Coordinates of C-alpha atoms in Angstrom, one line a residue:
Chain A
M842 CA -38.3 35.2 -111.8
I843 CA -41.0 33.3 -109.9
W844 CA -44.0 32.3 -112.0
E845 CA -47.3 31.3 -110.3
I846 CA -49.0 28.5 -112.1
F847 CA -52.8 28.1 -112.2
R848 CA -54.3 25.0 -113.7
Q849 CA -57.7 23.9 -115.0
D850 CA -58.7 20.3 -114.4
R851 CA -61.1 20.2 -117.3
K852 CA -63.1 22.7 -119.3
G853 CA -65.7 24.5 -117.2
Q854 CA -63.7 24.2 -114.0
P855 CA -62.1 27.1 -112.3
F856 CA -58.4 27.8 -112.6
E857 CA -56.7 26.9 -109.3
H858 CA -53.3 27.8 -108.0
A859 CA -51.1 24.8 -108.4
G860 CA -47.6 26.0 -107.4
S861 CA -44.7 28.0 -108.7
V862 CA -41.7 27.7 -111.0
E863 CA -38.6 29.8 -111.2
A864 CA -37.8 30.6 -114.8
P865 CA -35.9 33.3 -116.7
D866 CA -38.8 34.1 -119.0
A867 CA -42.3 33.1 -120.1
E868 CA -41.1 30.5 -122.7
F869 CA -39.0 28.5 -120.2
A870 CA -41.8 28.9 -117.6
E871 CA -44.2 27.5 -120.1
A872 CA -42.0 24.6 -121.2
W873 CA -41.4 23.6 -117.6
A874 CA -45.0 24.2 -116.3
R875 CA -46.3 22.0 -119.1
E876 CA -44.5 19.1 -117.8
Q877 CA -44.7 19.8 -114.1
Y878 CA -48.5 20.3 -114.2
G879 CA -49.6 18.4 -117.3
R880 CA -47.4 15.4 -118.1
R881 CA -50.0 13.0 -116.8
G882 CA -52.8 14.8 -118.6
E883 CA -54.1 16.3 -115.4
S884 CA -54.6 19.8 -116.8
V885 CA -56.4 21.0 -119.9
A886 CA -55.1 24.6 -119.5
L887 CA -52.6 26.6 -117.5
W888 CA -52.3 30.3 -116.6
L889 CA -48.8 31.5 -115.8
A890 CA -48.2 34.9 -114.1
P891 CA -45.1 36.5 -112.7
R892 CA -45.4 36.6 -108.9
E893 CA -45.0 40.4 -109.0
A894 CA -48.1 40.6 -111.1
I895 CA -50.2 39.1 -108.4
H896 CA -51.8 41.7 -106.1
A897 CA -52.7 39.9 -102.9
V898 CA -55.5 41.0 -100.6
T899 CA -55.6 39.4 -97.1
E900 CA -57.4 41.8 -94.7
W901 CA -60.9 43.1 -94.3
S902 CA -62.7 45.3 -91.7
D903 CA -66.1 44.5 -90.3
E904 CA -66.2 47.0 -87.5
F905 CA -69.9 47.2 -87.2
D906 CA -70.7 43.5 -87.5
L907 CA -73.2 43.7 -90.4
K908 CA -74.8 40.3 -89.8
Y909 CA -77.3 40.5 -92.7
R910 CA -74.3 40.0 -95.0
R911 CA -73.5 36.6 -93.6
V912 CA -75.2 33.2 -93.3
D913 CA -74.9 33.3 -89.5
G914 CA -76.8 36.5 -89.5
Y915 CA -80.3 34.9 -89.6
S916 CA -81.7 32.7 -86.9
I917 CA -84.5 31.0 -88.7
K918 CA -85.0 28.0 -86.5
A919 CA -86.8 29.5 -83.5
R920 CA -89.2 31.5 -85.6
L921 CA -89.9 28.6 -87.9
K922 CA -90.8 26.4 -84.9
E923 CA -93.2 29.1 -83.6
A924 CA -94.8 29.4 -87.0
R925 CA -95.3 25.7 -87.4
E926 CA -96.8 25.4 -83.9
R927 CA -99.2 28.2 -84.6
A928 CA -100.2 26.7 -88.0
S929 CA -100.9 23.3 -86.5
A930 CA -102.8 24.8 -83.5
E931 CA -105.0 26.8 -85.8
S932 CA -105.8 23.8 -88.1
G933 CA -106.1 21.3 -85.3
Chain B
M1378 CA -38.6 0.6 -146.1
N1379 CA -37.9 -1.7 -143.2
E1380 CA -34.3 -0.5 -143.1
L1381 CA -35.4 3.2 -142.9
L1382 CA -38.0 2.5 -140.3
L1383 CA -35.7 0.3 -138.3
S1384 CA -33.1 3.1 -138.4
L1385 CA -35.6 5.5 -137.2
A1386 CA -36.7 3.2 -134.4
D1387 CA -33.2 2.4 -133.3
D1388 CA -32.2 6.1 -133.4
E1389 CA -35.2 7.0 -131.2
L1390 CA -34.5 4.1 -128.8
V1391 CA -30.9 4.9 -128.3
I1392 CA -31.2 8.7 -128.1
G1393 CA -34.1 8.1 -125.7
W1394 CA -31.8 5.8 -123.6
R1395 CA -29.1 8.5 -123.7
D1396 CA -31.5 11.3 -122.8
S1397 CA -32.9 9.3 -120.0
E1398 CA -29.4 9.3 -118.4
W1399 CA -30.1 12.9 -117.4
T1400 CA -33.1 12.0 -115.2
G1401 CA -32.1 13.2 -111.8
I1402 CA -29.0 15.1 -112.7
A1403 CA -30.0 17.8 -115.2
P1404 CA -28.8 21.4 -114.5
L1405 CA -32.1 22.5 -113.0
L1406 CA -34.9 20.5 -111.4
E1407 CA -37.5 22.1 -113.7
E1408 CA -35.5 21.1 -116.8
D1409 CA -34.9 17.6 -115.4
V1410 CA -38.6 17.0 -115.3
A1411 CA -39.2 18.4 -118.8
F1412 CA -36.2 16.6 -120.3
S1413 CA -37.3 13.3 -118.9
S1414 CA -40.6 13.6 -120.8
I1415 CA -38.6 14.1 -124.0
A1416 CA -36.6 10.9 -123.3
Q1417 CA -39.9 9.0 -122.6
N1418 CA -41.4 10.3 -125.8
E1419 CA -38.5 9.0 -127.8
I1420 CA -38.8 5.5 -126.2
G1421 CA -42.5 5.7 -127.0
H1422 CA -41.7 6.6 -130.6
A1423 CA -39.3 3.7 -130.9
R1424 CA -41.9 1.3 -129.4
A1425 CA -44.6 2.5 -131.9
V1426 CA -42.3 2.0 -134.9
Y1427 CA -41.1 -1.4 -133.6
E1428 CA -44.8 -2.4 -133.3
L1429 CA -45.2 -1.6 -137.0
L1430 CA -42.3 -3.9 -137.8
A1431 CA -43.0 -6.9 -135.5
D1432 CA -45.4 -8.3 -133.0
D1433 CA -43.0 -8.0 -130.0
A1434 CA -41.5 -4.5 -129.7
D1435 CA -39.4 -5.6 -126.7
A1436 CA -37.8 -8.4 -128.7
L1437 CA -36.8 -6.0 -131.4
A1438 CA -35.6 -3.4 -128.8
F1439 CA -33.5 -5.8 -126.6
D1440 CA -33.0 -9.2 -128.2
R1441 CA -31.0 -8.5 -131.4
P1442 CA -27.2 -8.9 -131.4
L1443 CA -25.3 -5.6 -131.5
E1444 CA -24.5 -5.7 -135.2
E1445 CA -28.2 -5.8 -136.1
Y1446 CA -29.0 -2.4 -134.6
R1447 CA -29.3 0.4 -137.3
C1448 CA -28.8 3.4 -135.1
A1449 CA -26.6 6.3 -136.2
P1450 CA -23.3 7.2 -134.6
L1451 CA -24.7 10.5 -133.3
V1452 CA -27.1 8.8 -130.9
E1453 CA -24.6 6.3 -129.6
L1454 CA -22.3 8.9 -128.1
R1455 CA -22.4 9.1 -124.3
L1456 CA -22.7 12.8 -123.7
L1457 CA -22.8 13.6 -120.0
D1458 CA -22.4 17.3 -120.3
W1459 CA -25.2 19.7 -121.0
A1460 CA -23.7 21.6 -124.0
H1461 CA -23.2 18.4 -126.0
T1462 CA -26.6 17.1 -124.9
I1463 CA -28.5 20.2 -126.1
A1464 CA -26.4 20.4 -129.3
R1465 CA -27.3 16.8 -130.1
R1466 CA -30.9 17.4 -129.2
W1467 CA -31.1 20.3 -131.5
L1468 CA -29.2 18.8 -134.4
Y1469 CA -31.1 15.5 -134.1
E1470 CA -34.5 17.1 -134.1
Q1471 CA -33.6 19.2 -137.1
A1472 CA -32.5 16.1 -139.0
D1473 CA -35.4 14.0 -137.7
E1474 CA -37.9 16.6 -138.9
L1475 CA -36.7 16.1 -142.5
R1476 CA -36.8 12.4 -142.2
I1477 CA -40.3 12.3 -140.6
S1478 CA -41.7 14.8 -143.1
A1479 CA -40.8 12.4 -145.9
L1480 CA -42.4 9.5 -144.0
M1481 CA -45.6 11.6 -143.6
Q1482 CA -46.0 11.2 -147.3
D1483 CA -45.6 7.5 -147.3
D1484 CA -47.9 5.3 -149.3
D1485 CA -48.5 3.1 -146.3
A1486 CA -51.2 4.8 -144.3
R1487 CA -50.0 3.3 -141.0
V1488 CA -46.5 4.7 -141.6
A1489 CA -47.8 8.1 -142.7
G1490 CA -50.2 8.2 -139.7
L1491 CA -47.5 7.3 -137.2
A1492 CA -45.1 9.7 -138.7
A1493 CA -47.6 12.5 -138.3
K1494 CA -48.2 11.6 -134.6
I1495 CA -44.4 11.6 -134.0
N1496 CA -44.1 14.9 -135.8
R1497 CA -46.7 16.5 -133.6
E1498 CA -45.0 15.4 -130.5
E1499 CA -41.6 16.4 -131.8
A1500 CA -42.8 19.9 -132.4
Y1501 CA -42.5 20.3 -128.6
H1502 CA -39.0 18.8 -128.7
R1503 CA -38.0 21.3 -131.4
M1504 CA -39.4 24.2 -129.4
H1505 CA -37.5 23.0 -126.4
A1506 CA -34.2 22.6 -128.3
E1507 CA -34.6 26.0 -129.8
L1508 CA -35.3 27.6 -126.4
W1509 CA -32.0 26.2 -125.1
R1510 CA -30.1 26.8 -128.3
E1511 CA -31.0 30.5 -128.1
R1512 CA -29.8 30.8 -124.6
L1513 CA -26.6 28.9 -125.1
A1514 CA -25.7 29.9 -128.7
E1515 CA -23.1 32.4 -127.7
T1516 CA -21.3 30.2 -125.2
P1517 CA -18.0 28.6 -126.1
Q1518 CA -19.3 25.3 -124.7
F1519 CA -22.2 25.1 -127.0
R1520 CA -20.3 26.2 -130.1
T1521 CA -17.6 23.6 -129.6
A1522 CA -20.3 21.0 -129.0
V1523 CA -22.1 21.8 -132.3
A1524 CA -18.8 21.7 -134.2
E1525 CA -17.9 18.4 -132.8
L1526 CA -21.3 16.8 -133.4
W1527 CA -22.1 18.2 -136.8
P1528 CA -20.4 15.5 -138.8
H1529 CA -22.3 12.9 -136.8
A1530 CA -25.6 14.8 -137.3
L1531 CA -25.1 14.7 -141.1
G1532 CA -24.8 10.9 -140.8
V1533 CA -28.3 10.6 -139.4
L1534 CA -29.8 11.3 -142.8
P1535 CA -29.4 9.7 -146.2
A1536 CA -27.1 11.7 -148.6
E1537 CA -29.9 13.4 -150.5
Q1538 CA -31.3 15.1 -147.4
R1539 CA -28.0 16.4 -146.0
G1540 CA -28.0 19.6 -148.0
A1541 CA -31.4 20.5 -146.6
L1542 CA -30.1 19.9 -143.1
A1543 CA -27.1 22.1 -143.6
A1544 CA -29.3 24.9 -144.9
R1545 CA -31.6 24.7 -141.9
V1546 CA -28.9 24.8 -139.3
E1547 CA -26.8 27.3 -141.3
L1548 CA -23.6 25.2 -141.3
E1549 CA -21.4 24.0 -144.1
E1550 CA -21.7 20.4 -145.2
V1551 CA -18.7 18.4 -144.1
D1552 CA -17.7 14.7 -144.3
P1553 CA -20.3 12.9 -142.3
V1554 CA -19.8 10.1 -139.8
E1555 CA -21.9 7.5 -141.6
R1556 CA -24.1 4.8 -140.2
G1557 CA -22.7 1.3 -140.4
T1558 CA -20.1 0.8 -137.7
H1559 CA -21.0 0.8 -134.1
S1560 CA -18.9 2.4 -131.4
A1561 CA -17.6 0.9 -128.2
E1562 CA -20.0 3.2 -126.5
L1563 CA -23.0 1.5 -128.1
A1564 CA -21.5 -1.9 -127.0
E1565 CA -21.4 -0.6 -123.4
L1566 CA -24.9 0.8 -123.6
W1567 CA -26.2 -2.5 -125.0
E1568 CA -24.5 -4.5 -122.2
E1569 CA -26.2 -2.4 -119.6
M1570 CA -29.5 -2.1 -121.4
T1571 CA -29.8 -5.9 -121.8
M1572 CA -28.2 -7.2 -118.6
V1573 CA -31.3 -7.7 -116.5
R1574 CA -33.2 -9.1 -119.5
R1575 CA -30.5 -11.6 -120.3
S1576 CA -30.4 -12.8 -116.8
A1577 CA -33.6 -14.7 -117.3
P1578 CA -34.6 -17.2 -120.0
A1579 CA -36.1 -15.8 -123.2
G1580 CA -39.8 -15.1 -122.8
A1581 CA -39.5 -14.5 -119.0
Q1582 CA -42.0 -12.0 -117.6
W1583 CA -40.7 -8.8 -116.1
Chain C
M1266 CA -66.6 39.0 -87.1
A1267 CA -63.3 39.6 -88.7
A1268 CA -61.4 37.2 -91.0
V1269 CA -59.5 34.4 -89.1
E1270 CA -56.5 36.0 -87.6
V1271 CA -53.4 34.0 -86.9
P1272 CA -52.4 34.8 -83.3
R1273 CA -49.1 36.4 -82.6
S1274 CA -48.0 34.8 -79.4
E1275 CA -46.3 31.4 -79.4
Q1276 CA -48.8 29.9 -76.9
A1277 CA -51.8 31.2 -78.8
F1278 CA -50.2 30.0 -82.1
L1279 CA -49.7 26.5 -80.6
E1280 CA -53.3 26.3 -79.5
Y1281 CA -54.4 27.6 -83.0
V1282 CA -52.5 24.9 -84.9
Q1283 CA -53.4 22.2 -82.4
A1284 CA -57.0 23.0 -83.0
G1285 CA -56.5 22.4 -86.7
G1286 CA -55.6 25.9 -87.8
Q1287 CA -53.4 26.4 -90.8
V1288 CA -51.0 29.3 -91.7
E1289 CA -49.8 30.8 -95.0
T1290 CA -46.4 32.2 -95.9
T1291 CA -47.3 35.7 -95.0
D1292 CA -48.7 34.9 -91.5
W1293 CA -46.6 35.5 -88.4
L1294 CA -44.7 32.3 -87.5
P1295 CA -42.9 31.7 -84.1
D1296 CA -39.2 31.4 -84.7
D1297 CA -39.0 27.8 -83.4
Y1298 CA -41.9 26.8 -85.7
R1299 CA -40.3 28.4 -88.7
A1300 CA -36.9 26.8 -88.0
K1301 CA -38.3 23.3 -87.4
L1302 CA -40.5 23.7 -90.4
V1303 CA -37.7 24.6 -92.8
K1304 CA -35.5 21.8 -91.5
F1305 CA -38.2 19.2 -91.9
I1306 CA -39.3 20.3 -95.3
E1307 CA -35.7 20.7 -96.5
M1308 CA -35.0 17.1 -95.4
H1309 CA -37.9 16.0 -97.4
G1310 CA -36.7 17.8 -100.5
N1311 CA -33.2 16.4 -100.0
S1312 CA -34.7 12.9 -99.7
E1313 CA -36.6 13.2 -103.0
L1314 CA -33.4 14.4 -104.8
M1315 CA -31.2 11.7 -103.3
G1316 CA -33.8 9.0 -103.8
V1317 CA -33.4 9.5 -107.5
L1318 CA -29.8 8.2 -107.5
P1319 CA -30.3 4.6 -106.4
E1320 CA -33.1 4.2 -108.9
R1321 CA -31.7 5.9 -111.9
E1322 CA -29.1 3.2 -112.5
W1323 CA -32.0 0.8 -113.1
I1324 CA -33.7 3.1 -115.7
L1325 CA -30.7 2.2 -117.9
R1326 CA -31.1 -1.5 -117.2
A1327 CA -34.9 -1.9 -117.3
P1328 CA -35.8 -5.2 -119.0
T1329 CA -38.8 -4.1 -121.1
L1330 CA -39.8 -0.8 -122.7
Q1331 CA -42.8 -0.5 -120.4
R1332 CA -40.7 -0.9 -117.3
K1333 CA -38.2 1.6 -118.6
L1334 CA -40.9 4.1 -119.2
A1335 CA -42.7 3.5 -115.9
L1336 CA -39.4 3.7 -113.9
T1337 CA -38.3 6.8 -115.7
A1338 CA -41.7 8.4 -115.0
K1339 CA -41.4 7.5 -111.3
V1340 CA -38.0 9.0 -111.0
Q1341 CA -39.2 12.1 -112.9
D1342 CA -42.0 12.5 -110.4
E1343 CA -39.4 12.5 -107.6
V1344 CA -37.4 15.2 -109.2
G1345 CA -40.7 17.1 -109.6
H1346 CA -41.4 16.6 -106.0
A1347 CA -38.0 18.0 -105.1
Q1348 CA -38.8 21.1 -107.2
L1349 CA -42.1 21.6 -105.4
I1350 CA -40.6 21.1 -102.0
Y1351 CA -37.6 23.4 -102.5
R1352 CA -39.9 26.1 -103.8
V1353 CA -41.7 25.9 -100.5
V1354 CA -38.5 26.1 -98.6
E1355 CA -37.4 29.1 -100.7
D1356 CA -40.6 31.0 -99.9
L1357 CA -39.8 30.4 -96.3
G1358 CA -36.4 32.2 -96.8
K1359 CA -33.8 29.6 -97.7
P1360 CA -32.8 29.6 -101.4
R1361 CA -32.5 26.4 -103.3
A1362 CA -28.8 26.9 -104.0
R1363 CA -28.1 27.0 -100.2
C1364 CA -30.2 23.9 -99.7
L1365 CA -28.1 22.1 -102.3
D1366 CA -24.9 23.4 -100.8
D1367 CA -25.9 22.1 -97.4
L1368 CA -26.9 18.8 -98.9
I1369 CA -23.7 18.1 -100.7
S1370 CA -21.5 19.3 -97.8
G1371 CA -23.3 16.9 -95.5
T1372 CA -24.7 19.7 -93.3
S1373 CA -28.3 18.8 -93.9
K1374 CA -29.8 15.3 -94.0
F1375 CA -31.9 12.9 -96.1
H1376 CA -33.9 9.8 -95.2
N1377 CA -32.1 6.6 -94.3
V1378 CA -33.4 4.5 -97.2
F1379 CA -31.5 6.5 -99.8
H1380 CA -28.1 5.8 -98.3
Y1381 CA -28.3 2.1 -99.2
P1382 CA -27.2 0.3 -102.4
T1383 CA -29.5 -1.2 -105.0
K1384 CA -28.1 -4.5 -106.1
T1385 CA -30.7 -6.1 -108.4
W1386 CA -34.0 -5.6 -110.3
G1387 CA -35.6 -7.1 -107.1
D1388 CA -34.6 -3.9 -105.3
V1389 CA -36.4 -1.9 -108.0
G1390 CA -39.6 -3.7 -107.1
V1391 CA -39.1 -3.6 -103.3
I1392 CA -38.3 0.1 -103.4
A1393 CA -41.3 1.1 -105.5
W1394 CA -43.7 -1.1 -103.6
L1395 CA -42.6 -1.0 -100.0
V1396 CA -40.3 2.0 -99.5
D1397 CA -42.7 4.2 -101.4
A1398 CA -45.5 2.7 -99.3
A1399 CA -43.7 3.7 -96.1
A1400 CA -43.2 7.1 -97.5
I1401 CA -46.8 7.5 -98.5
I1402 CA -48.0 6.8 -95.0
S1403 CA -45.9 9.7 -93.7
Q1404 CA -46.9 11.9 -96.6
K1405 CA -50.6 11.3 -96.1
A1406 CA -50.1 12.5 -92.5
L1407 CA -48.6 15.7 -94.0
L1408 CA -51.8 16.5 -95.9
K1409 CA -53.0 18.2 -92.7
C1410 CA -49.8 20.1 -92.1
S1411 CA -50.4 23.3 -90.2
Y1412 CA -48.2 25.1 -92.8
A1413 CA -50.7 25.3 -95.7
P1414 CA -48.3 25.7 -98.7
Y1415 CA -46.6 22.4 -97.8
A1416 CA -49.9 20.7 -97.2
R1417 CA -51.0 21.8 -100.7
I1418 CA -48.0 20.3 -102.5
M1419 CA -48.5 17.1 -100.5
K1420 CA -51.7 16.6 -102.4
K1421 CA -49.9 16.4 -105.7
I1422 CA -47.1 14.4 -104.3
C1423 CA -49.5 11.8 -102.8
W1424 CA -51.4 11.5 -106.1
E1425 CA -48.2 10.9 -108.0
E1426 CA -46.9 8.4 -105.4
S1427 CA -50.0 6.3 -105.9
F1428 CA -48.7 5.5 -109.4
H1429 CA -45.4 4.4 -108.0
I1430 CA -46.9 1.8 -105.7
L1431 CA -49.0 0.4 -108.6
H1432 CA -45.8 0.1 -110.7
G1433 CA -43.9 -1.5 -107.8
R1434 CA -46.6 -4.0 -107.1
D1435 CA -46.7 -4.9 -110.8
V1436 CA -42.9 -5.4 -110.9
I1437 CA -43.0 -7.6 -107.8
L1438 CA -46.0 -9.6 -109.0
A1439 CA -44.3 -10.3 -112.4
M1440 CA -41.2 -11.6 -110.5
V1441 CA -42.9 -13.7 -107.8
T1442 CA -44.9 -15.4 -110.6
G1443 CA -41.9 -15.8 -112.8
T1444 CA -38.8 -18.1 -112.5
P1445 CA -37.5 -19.4 -109.1
E1446 CA -34.5 -17.1 -109.7
Q1447 CA -36.8 -14.1 -110.1
F1448 CA -38.7 -15.0 -107.0
G1449 CA -35.4 -15.3 -105.2
L1450 CA -34.3 -11.8 -106.3
V1451 CA -37.4 -10.3 -104.6
Q1452 CA -36.9 -12.3 -101.4
E1453 CA -33.2 -11.4 -101.3
A1454 CA -34.0 -7.7 -101.8
L1455 CA -36.7 -7.8 -99.1
D1456 CA -34.2 -9.4 -96.7
R1457 CA -31.8 -6.5 -97.2
W1458 CA -34.4 -3.7 -97.2
W1459 CA -36.4 -4.9 -94.2
G1460 CA -34.1 -3.3 -91.6
P1461 CA -34.0 0.2 -93.2
L1462 CA -37.8 -0.1 -93.7
M1463 CA -38.4 -0.7 -90.1
Q1464 CA -36.2 2.3 -89.2
F1465 CA -37.7 4.6 -91.8
H1466 CA -40.4 6.1 -89.6
G1467 CA -38.0 7.0 -86.9
N1468 CA -37.7 5.9 -83.3
P1469 CA -40.9 5.7 -81.3
I1470 CA -40.8 9.0 -79.4
P1471 CA -44.3 9.7 -78.0
A1472 CA -46.2 12.0 -80.3
D1473 CA -46.5 14.7 -77.6
D1474 CA -42.7 14.8 -77.2
D1475 CA -42.2 15.2 -80.9
P1476 CA -41.9 18.9 -81.8
M1477 CA -43.1 18.1 -85.4
F1478 CA -46.3 16.7 -83.9
R1479 CA -46.7 19.5 -81.3
W1480 CA -46.6 22.1 -84.0
R1481 CA -48.9 19.9 -86.2
I1482 CA -46.3 19.9 -88.9
K1483 CA -46.8 16.1 -88.7
S1484 CA -50.2 14.9 -87.7
Q1485 CA -49.1 11.4 -86.7
G1486 CA -46.4 10.0 -84.4
N1487 CA -43.6 7.8 -85.6
E1488 CA -44.8 4.6 -84.1
E1489 CA -48.3 5.1 -85.4
A1490 CA -46.9 5.4 -88.9
R1491 CA -44.9 2.2 -88.5
Q1492 CA -47.9 0.3 -87.2
Q1493 CA -49.9 1.5 -90.2
F1494 CA -47.2 0.3 -92.5
L1495 CA -47.0 -3.2 -90.9
D1496 CA -50.8 -3.5 -90.9
G1497 CA -51.1 -2.6 -94.6
Y1498 CA -48.1 -4.4 -96.0
V1499 CA -47.2 -7.5 -94.0
P1500 CA -50.3 -9.3 -95.1
Q1501 CA -49.6 -8.3 -98.7
I1502 CA -46.0 -9.6 -98.4
L1503 CA -47.0 -12.9 -96.9
E1504 CA -49.8 -13.6 -99.3
L1505 CA -47.2 -13.6 -102.1
G1506 CA -45.3 -16.4 -100.4
L1507 CA -42.5 -14.1 -99.3
T1508 CA -41.1 -14.2 -95.8
V1509 CA -40.3 -11.2 -93.6
P1510 CA -36.8 -11.6 -92.1
D1511 CA -38.0 -11.0 -88.5
P1512 CA -38.9 -14.1 -86.4
K1513 CA -40.4 -11.8 -83.7
L1514 CA -42.8 -10.1 -86.1
R1515 CA -46.4 -10.8 -85.1
K1516 CA -49.7 -9.1 -84.6
R1517 CA -51.1 -9.2 -81.1
D1518 CA -54.7 -9.8 -80.3
D1519 CA -55.1 -6.1 -79.5
G1520 CA -54.0 -5.3 -83.1
V1521 CA -50.5 -4.0 -82.2
W1522 CA -47.6 -5.4 -84.2
E1523 CA -44.6 -6.7 -82.2
Y1524 CA -41.2 -6.8 -83.9
T1525 CA -37.5 -7.0 -83.2
E1526 CA -36.3 -3.6 -82.0
P1527 CA -34.9 -1.8 -85.1
D1528 CA -31.2 -0.8 -84.9
W1529 CA -31.5 2.8 -83.9
D1530 CA -27.8 3.2 -83.8
E1531 CA -27.7 2.2 -87.5
L1532 CA -30.4 4.8 -88.3
K1533 CA -28.5 7.5 -86.5
S1534 CA -25.2 6.6 -88.1
V1535 CA -26.7 6.5 -91.6
V1536 CA -28.7 9.7 -91.5
T1537 CA -25.7 11.6 -90.1
G1538 CA -23.9 10.7 -93.3
H1539 CA -22.3 7.3 -92.7
G1540 CA -24.5 5.1 -94.9
P1541 CA -23.0 2.6 -97.3
R1542 CA -23.5 4.8 -100.3
T1543 CA -23.8 8.3 -98.7
A1544 CA -20.4 9.6 -99.7
E1545 CA -20.5 8.2 -103.2
R1546 CA -23.9 9.7 -103.9
L1547 CA -23.2 13.1 -102.5
A1548 CA -20.0 13.2 -104.6
F1549 CA -22.0 12.2 -107.7
R1550 CA -24.5 15.1 -107.0
R1551 CA -21.7 17.5 -106.3
R1552 CA -20.0 16.6 -109.6
F1553 CA -23.1 17.4 -111.7
I1554 CA -24.0 20.5 -109.7
E1555 CA -20.6 21.9 -110.2
Q1556 CA -20.2 20.8 -113.8
E1557 CA -23.3 22.5 -114.9
Q1558 CA -23.1 25.7 -112.9
W1559 CA -22.3 27.5 -116.2
V1560 CA -25.7 26.5 -117.5
R1561 CA -27.5 28.1 -114.6
D1562 CA -25.4 31.2 -115.0
A1563 CA -26.3 31.3 -118.7
L1564 CA -29.9 31.2 -117.7
L1565 CA -29.3 33.8 -115.0
V1566 CA -31.1 31.6 -112.6
A1567 CA -29.6 30.6 -109.3

């Protein structure tokens, strides 16, 4: 079985995918992942999951280009420039 | 006390040396990595115990004549097959737990403290050995190996602890292979272990 | 705007990776890219695995407990790297058992430096310091590999390799400040390893003619890597009072290193399986792989 290994650098950090190990069961996977991903003290915690347990999602649709949902959906610069110019003209 | 600690240190040194022989050639890459950590831990234990006994751990580890080592016959054996290696790991850790538990009660706080540290690390070794023992228990290779090494395993412990060991591993006590005489295999190991060190004058830096 | 899509034509894919795009295991890969990728990564895995053998003899002979531990840890890392690398190859479709079969049958290759003997403790220092340095230069260039799963493991590999160089340098420094005989061991080892080191990064085909570079599997040409190695390490070698056994070696005013042309015939001969220790080491690997097949069977793992 392939086991995906997620490791945590230190408490508070997210668990990140670190690699995979082939092992017959969870006990061997743990024994081996401990050393492969922790012998230098680089991880404070590990999550191990059989590869089949991972449900991957890789596609989205955005047929109608809903810009307000994204950072590039707002063009602040031009309007800000106009507003500043107007404010300084009025106070000047 | 020194004899007991020196035996412990020499056992850990030599079994660590033997276990390190598997680095690079273990049956699976994942196991190779894990097993190497065990070997390194054992060398680390030896070093820590030597440091209790003398200022220079390296001098104790390398610079004694062969007759002065106090290691048990079990650890001296060169076992380049996996069944014997795991059998030895398992038997050794079972015996060592009894020895270390006694040392954890020692009057000398430094000894008791060190024994406790070693014990915490060896908990992982015991788990690892048990994991493998379960998998290999029904194989003829493993059964043969245990039978061959059992007399040697008994020799790791003083007589009064052997009954307890036999009970733990569920084997009948037999005539042990006692400490006291060193094998040709240890002599070979010692030659190799000390050859680089002996090539420079005493006190040379490496 | 849809999520980044990996193009499905070879030309578009080429443009995509050359612009810095990366791909995952589940993306469409051109057949040539996939084939070259597997071969390249497999050779790396083979090299880590074979690189263990010259060094492991010295684990048993290490002259202090600290050196023993450090060298064991270094070799342990290399086995760990082989594990990471073969997993990547397996996810690309070639199982580890087949990789190992091809390795021991001589069908697949491993890097030149691991075909040579190690003769003294001086070799231990030179390998950990200089051979690993040459390898790290190549490995850092792989951090940007277009195939993301490989790029990701390279991060861990490079991090662990940095410990090896420290260890190597420490071993060398202890010897060059030790007895004249110890200094001599280092110089003698350097004299023997210089040739293979200069060949290590491969012959200087222009980056654009190198398919590994075209596909951005490698992000650096061979000569660039070699120049980087010389730039970084020749000054370090010389400042210790060691000499480099190449009378033509010099740095020009324009910063380019000149050197005696490495023996490309030797490189070719060695990597195709005719190195001084090739047969012996492959036989050693084969012995243990075969001997312990029953263990893998008992675990029901390939």
